[in-house]
Amino acid sequence: MNMNRETDRPPVQNSTMSLAKPAMRGLLGKRLRFHLPIAFALSLVAAAAFKYGVTEPRKQAYADFYKQYDTTKEFNNMRDAGVFESVRPTGE
Amino acid sequence: MHCGKYIKSQTVKLCIVVLHIDGIRSPLASRCYSHAKVETDEEFDARWVTYFSKPDIDAWELKKGMNTLIGYDLVPEPKILDSALRACRRLNDLASAIRILEAVKDKSGPHKDIYPYLIQELQPTLIELGISTPEDLGMDKL
């Protein structure tokens, strides 16, 4: 059974029939040590991006809207539109 | 063996501390801050070869041993697999023998060079015991 058919890299030894011993231990540990910090960092980046790209602009938009908000004027507009039950529009 | 901590700093966030996931190629049972003597790879291999070499091993012990072995973060050495295959022979369990080969192929994950190496090393044993590989039987295709 020619094993070389199944390998996709050239063999390291002199003879073409003898494969070198690959690393067989700690493969998952190695992978995690590499990928988990990256995953952790990317998650933090994603959270930061969402915070500063979405939530902060949203909060700012609300703040800007209510900075110039005239509560009395808006109340009277709502009252005249007839949406309240406790107070009728002015003039009725 | 030694668990260090290394700092990964973000430009925006504070410093983050990430724990090492075990040591580099450290045996499986080592714990941070433990003073217990750590088993070497050779001791580990020898222990498992002995486990499967028990002359009157029973089917349960074979299955239990293989399941435990597959749970570790390693692909078993050829000599351990040889011992396990011989245990299958003693138990007249060809199915488990072929299953063991499938299992180690799966354990290799993305590392495609491990399985051909194992088959190469196990070839004399496979021939002696008359074990077909999953590839021989066409079982590696879906």
Short mmCIF file of C-alpha atoms in Angstrom, two decimals:
data_model
loop_
_atom_site.label_atom_id
_atom_site.label_comp_id
_atom_site.label_asym_id
_atom_site.label_seq_id
_atom_site.Cartn_x
_atom_site.Cartn_y
_atom_site.Cartn_z
CA MET A 1 0.00 0.00 0.00
CA ASN A 2 1.72 3.17 -1.16
CA MET A 3 1.08 5.70 1.57
CA ASN A 4 2.58 8.57 -0.36
CA ARG A 5 -0.58 8.85 -2.39
CA GLU A 6 -2.29 10.13 0.70
CA THR A 7 0.28 12.71 1.77
CA ASP A 8 0.11 16.11 0.16
CA ARG A 9 3.65 17.12 1.00
CA PRO A 10 6.92 15.56 -0.25
CA PRO A 11 8.46 13.05 2.21
CA VAL A 12 11.41 14.21 4.24
CA GLN A 13 13.44 10.98 4.30
CA ASN A 14 15.80 9.69 1.60
CA SER A 15 13.59 6.75 0.65
CA THR A 16 10.20 7.62 -0.73
CA MET A 17 8.49 4.94 1.37
CA SER A 18 9.39 6.19 4.84
CA LEU A 19 7.43 9.08 6.37
CA ALA A 20 8.92 11.20 9.11
CA LYS A 21 7.26 11.14 12.49
CA PRO A 22 4.96 14.13 12.79
CA ALA A 23 4.05 15.96 15.97
CA MET A 24 1.33 13.97 17.69
CA ARG A 25 0.93 15.52 21.14
CA GLY A 26 -0.60 18.70 22.38
CA LEU A 27 -2.08 19.67 19.02
CA LEU A 28 -5.29 21.05 20.48
CA GLY A 29 -3.40 22.90 23.19
CA LYS A 30 -1.22 24.50 20.57
CA ARG A 31 -4.23 25.49 18.53
CA LEU A 32 -6.02 26.99 21.52
CA ARG A 33 -2.94 28.88 22.67
CA PHE A 34 -2.87 30.46 19.25
CA HIS A 35 -6.54 31.05 18.56
CA LEU A 36 -8.08 31.84 21.95
CA PRO A 37 -6.19 35.08 22.57
CA ILE A 38 -7.06 36.17 19.05
CA ALA A 39 -10.69 35.24 19.60
CA PHE A 40 -10.70 37.09 22.92
CA ALA A 41 -9.11 40.15 21.34
CA LEU A 42 -11.48 40.14 18.38
CA SER A 43 -14.47 39.87 20.72
CA LEU A 44 -13.27 42.90 22.62
CA VAL A 45 -12.76 44.76 19.36
CA ALA A 46 -16.27 43.81 18.26
CA ALA A 47 -17.70 45.02 21.56
CA ALA A 48 -15.74 48.26 21.34
CA ALA A 49 -16.79 48.79 17.74
CA PHE A 50 -20.44 48.27 18.66
CA LYS A 51 -20.21 50.57 21.66
CA TYR A 52 -18.56 53.42 19.79
CA GLY A 53 -20.24 52.79 16.46
CA VAL A 54 -23.79 52.24 17.62
CA THR A 55 -24.61 52.86 21.26
CA GLU A 56 -22.64 56.05 21.78
CA PRO A 57 -23.98 57.75 18.61
CA ARG A 58 -27.45 56.64 19.66
CA LYS A 59 -27.06 58.10 23.11
CA GLN A 60 -25.68 61.29 21.60
CA ALA A 61 -28.63 61.52 19.20
CA TYR A 62 -31.04 61.31 22.10
CA ALA A 63 -29.06 63.87 24.08
CA ASP A 64 -28.99 66.26 21.15
CA PHE A 65 -32.70 65.85 20.57
CA TYR A 66 -33.62 66.58 24.16
CA LYS A 67 -31.15 69.43 24.59
CA GLN A 68 -33.41 71.78 22.63
CA TYR A 69 -36.69 70.12 23.60
CA ASP A 70 -39.42 72.49 24.69
CA THR A 71 -41.67 70.35 26.89
CA THR A 72 -44.48 72.89 27.17
CA LYS A 73 -44.68 73.51 23.44
CA GLU A 74 -44.67 69.80 22.70
CA PHE A 75 -47.31 69.19 25.35
CA ASN A 76 -49.59 71.77 23.81
CA ASN A 77 -49.08 70.30 20.34
CA MET A 78 -50.03 66.87 21.69
CA ARG A 79 -52.99 68.34 23.55
CA ASP A 80 -54.32 70.05 20.43
CA ALA A 81 -53.89 66.83 18.48
CA GLY A 82 -56.41 65.33 20.94
CA VAL A 83 -54.30 62.38 22.12
CA PHE A 84 -54.88 63.02 25.82
CA GLU A 85 -57.85 61.83 27.91
CA SER A 86 -57.18 63.93 30.97
CA VAL A 87 -57.15 67.28 29.19
CA ARG A 88 -59.15 68.41 26.12
CA PRO A 89 -57.59 70.50 23.32
CA THR A 90 -57.50 74.26 23.95
CA GLY A 91 -60.66 75.89 22.81
CA GLU A 92 -63.09 73.03 23.56
CA MET B 1 4.37 22.54 34.01
CA HIS B 2 4.54 26.25 34.46
CA CYS B 3 1.43 28.28 33.86
CA GLY B 4 2.41 31.82 33.01
CA LYS B 5 0.15 34.70 32.30
CA TYR B 6 0.81 37.00 29.39
CA ILE B 7 -0.74 40.36 28.83
CA LYS B 8 -2.59 41.24 25.68
CA SER B 9 -3.17 44.97 25.54
CA GLN B 10 -5.88 46.73 23.60
CA THR B 11 -5.54 50.25 22.29
CA VAL B 12 -8.98 51.12 23.64
CA LYS B 13 -9.52 48.77 26.54
CA LEU B 14 -7.49 48.07 29.67
CA CYS B 15 -4.88 45.29 29.80
CA ILE B 16 -6.36 41.84 29.58
CA VAL B 17 -4.80 38.86 31.33
CA VAL B 18 -5.03 35.53 29.52
CA LEU B 19 -4.07 32.29 31.17
CA HIS B 20 -1.81 29.86 29.34
CA ILE B 21 -3.65 26.78 28.22
CA ASP B 22 -1.35 24.18 29.81
CA GLY B 23 2.35 24.04 29.09
CA ILE B 24 4.02 23.39 25.78
CA ARG B 25 3.72 19.62 25.21
CA SER B 26 3.16 19.11 28.91
CA PRO B 27 1.67 15.79 29.89
CA LEU B 28 -2.02 15.72 30.34
CA ALA B 29 -2.35 15.55 34.08
CA SER B 30 -0.22 18.52 35.11
CA ARG B 31 -1.88 21.19 37.17
CA CYS B 32 -0.69 24.71 37.80
CA TYR B 33 0.97 25.09 41.21
CA SER B 34 0.94 21.35 41.80
CA HIS B 35 4.14 19.77 43.12
CA ALA B 36 3.21 16.30 41.94
CA LYS B 37 5.77 14.56 39.78
CA VAL B 38 4.72 15.00 36.17
CA GLU B 39 4.56 11.84 34.09
CA THR B 40 6.86 11.88 31.07
CA ASP B 41 5.63 11.00 27.60
CA GLU B 42 7.54 7.72 27.73
CA GLU B 43 5.99 6.77 31.06
CA PHE B 44 2.57 7.64 29.68
CA ASP B 45 3.11 5.51 26.58
CA ALA B 46 4.48 2.60 28.60
CA ARG B 47 1.50 2.73 30.94
CA TRP B 48 -0.94 2.46 28.07
CA VAL B 49 1.00 -0.26 26.28
CA THR B 50 0.88 -2.23 29.54
CA TYR B 51 -2.84 -1.56 29.91
CA PHE B 52 -3.66 -3.09 26.55
CA SER B 53 -1.14 -5.89 26.96
CA LYS B 54 -3.10 -7.52 29.76
CA PRO B 55 -3.51 -11.09 28.52
CA ASP B 56 -7.04 -11.49 29.86
CA ILE B 57 -8.25 -7.98 29.05
CA ASP B 58 -11.99 -7.93 28.59
CA ALA B 59 -14.16 -6.09 26.11
CA TRP B 60 -15.21 -3.45 28.59
CA GLU B 61 -11.63 -2.65 29.52
CA LEU B 62 -10.71 -2.38 25.86
CA LYS B 63 -13.54 0.04 25.16
CA LYS B 64 -12.91 2.02 28.32
CA GLY B 65 -9.22 2.22 27.59
CA MET B 66 -9.76 3.39 24.03
CA ASN B 67 -12.37 5.95 25.02
CA THR B 68 -10.11 7.34 27.74
CA LEU B 69 -7.15 7.43 25.40
CA ILE B 70 -9.12 9.22 22.70
CA GLY B 71 -10.15 11.83 25.24
CA TYR B 72 -6.57 13.02 25.63
CA ASP B 73 -5.01 15.86 23.66
CA LEU B 74 -2.75 13.58 21.67
CA VAL B 75 -2.77 11.01 18.90
CA PRO B 76 -1.68 7.69 20.44
CA GLU B 77 1.76 6.43 19.58
CA PRO B 78 2.03 3.48 17.19
CA LYS B 79 3.17 1.22 20.00
CA ILE B 80 0.05 1.94 22.04
CA LEU B 81 -2.13 1.28 19.01
CA ASP B 82 -0.23 -1.92 18.31
CA SER B 83 -0.95 -3.10 21.82
CA ALA B 84 -4.61 -2.14 21.47
CA LEU B 85 -4.93 -3.96 18.14
CA ARG B 86 -3.44 -7.08 19.65
CA ALA B 87 -5.97 -6.81 22.47
CA CYS B 88 -8.69 -6.68 19.82
CA ARG B 89 -7.19 -9.84 18.32
CA ARG B 90 -7.34 -11.61 21.66
CA LEU B 91 -10.97 -10.57 21.98
CA ASN B 92 -11.78 -11.61 18.39
CA ASP B 93 -12.98 -8.04 17.81
CA LEU B 94 -12.14 -7.01 14.26
CA ALA B 95 -14.76 -4.26 14.32
CA SER B 96 -13.04 -2.50 17.20
CA ALA B 97 -9.68 -2.88 15.51
CA ILE B 98 -10.89 -1.06 12.41
CA ARG B 99 -12.72 1.45 14.58
CA ILE B 100 -9.47 2.25 16.35
CA LEU B 101 -7.93 3.15 13.01
CA GLU B 102 -10.87 5.37 12.18
CA ALA B 103 -10.61 7.01 15.59
CA VAL B 104 -6.96 7.94 15.27
CA LYS B 105 -7.57 9.33 11.82
CA ASP B 106 -10.27 11.50 13.31
CA LYS B 107 -8.06 12.51 16.23
CA SER B 108 -5.49 13.85 13.80
CA GLY B 109 -7.96 16.51 12.79
CA PRO B 110 -6.53 18.85 10.19
CA HIS B 111 -3.06 17.29 10.43
CA LYS B 112 -3.18 15.00 7.45
CA ASP B 113 0.36 13.70 7.86
CA ILE B 114 -0.30 11.79 11.08
CA TYR B 115 -2.57 9.00 9.84
CA PRO B 116 -0.36 7.89 6.92
CA TYR B 117 2.57 7.79 9.30
CA LEU B 118 0.61 5.62 11.76
CA ILE B 119 -0.48 3.23 9.03
CA GLN B 120 3.13 3.03 7.87
CA GLU B 121 4.31 2.16 11.37
CA LEU B 122 1.47 -0.28 11.99
CA GLN B 123 1.73 -2.03 8.62
CA PRO B 124 3.55 -5.12 9.96
CA THR B 125 0.96 -5.48 12.72
CA LEU B 126 -1.95 -4.98 10.33
CA ILE B 127 -0.59 -7.64 8.03
CA GLU B 128 0.19 -10.05 10.87
CA LEU B 129 -3.25 -9.73 12.43
CA GLY B 130 -5.10 -9.50 9.13
CA ILE B 131 -6.69 -6.12 9.87
CA SER B 132 -8.00 -4.14 6.91
CA THR B 133 -7.83 -0.40 7.03
CA PRO B 134 -11.00 1.66 6.54
CA GLU B 135 -9.53 2.75 3.20
CA ASP B 136 -9.20 -0.88 2.08
CA LEU B 137 -12.86 -1.42 2.86
CA GLY B 138 -14.00 1.82 1.23
CA MET B 139 -15.28 2.99 4.60
CA ASP B 140 -13.46 6.28 4.48
CA LYS B 141 -15.76 7.59 1.76
CA LEU B 142 -19.16 8.86 2.74
#
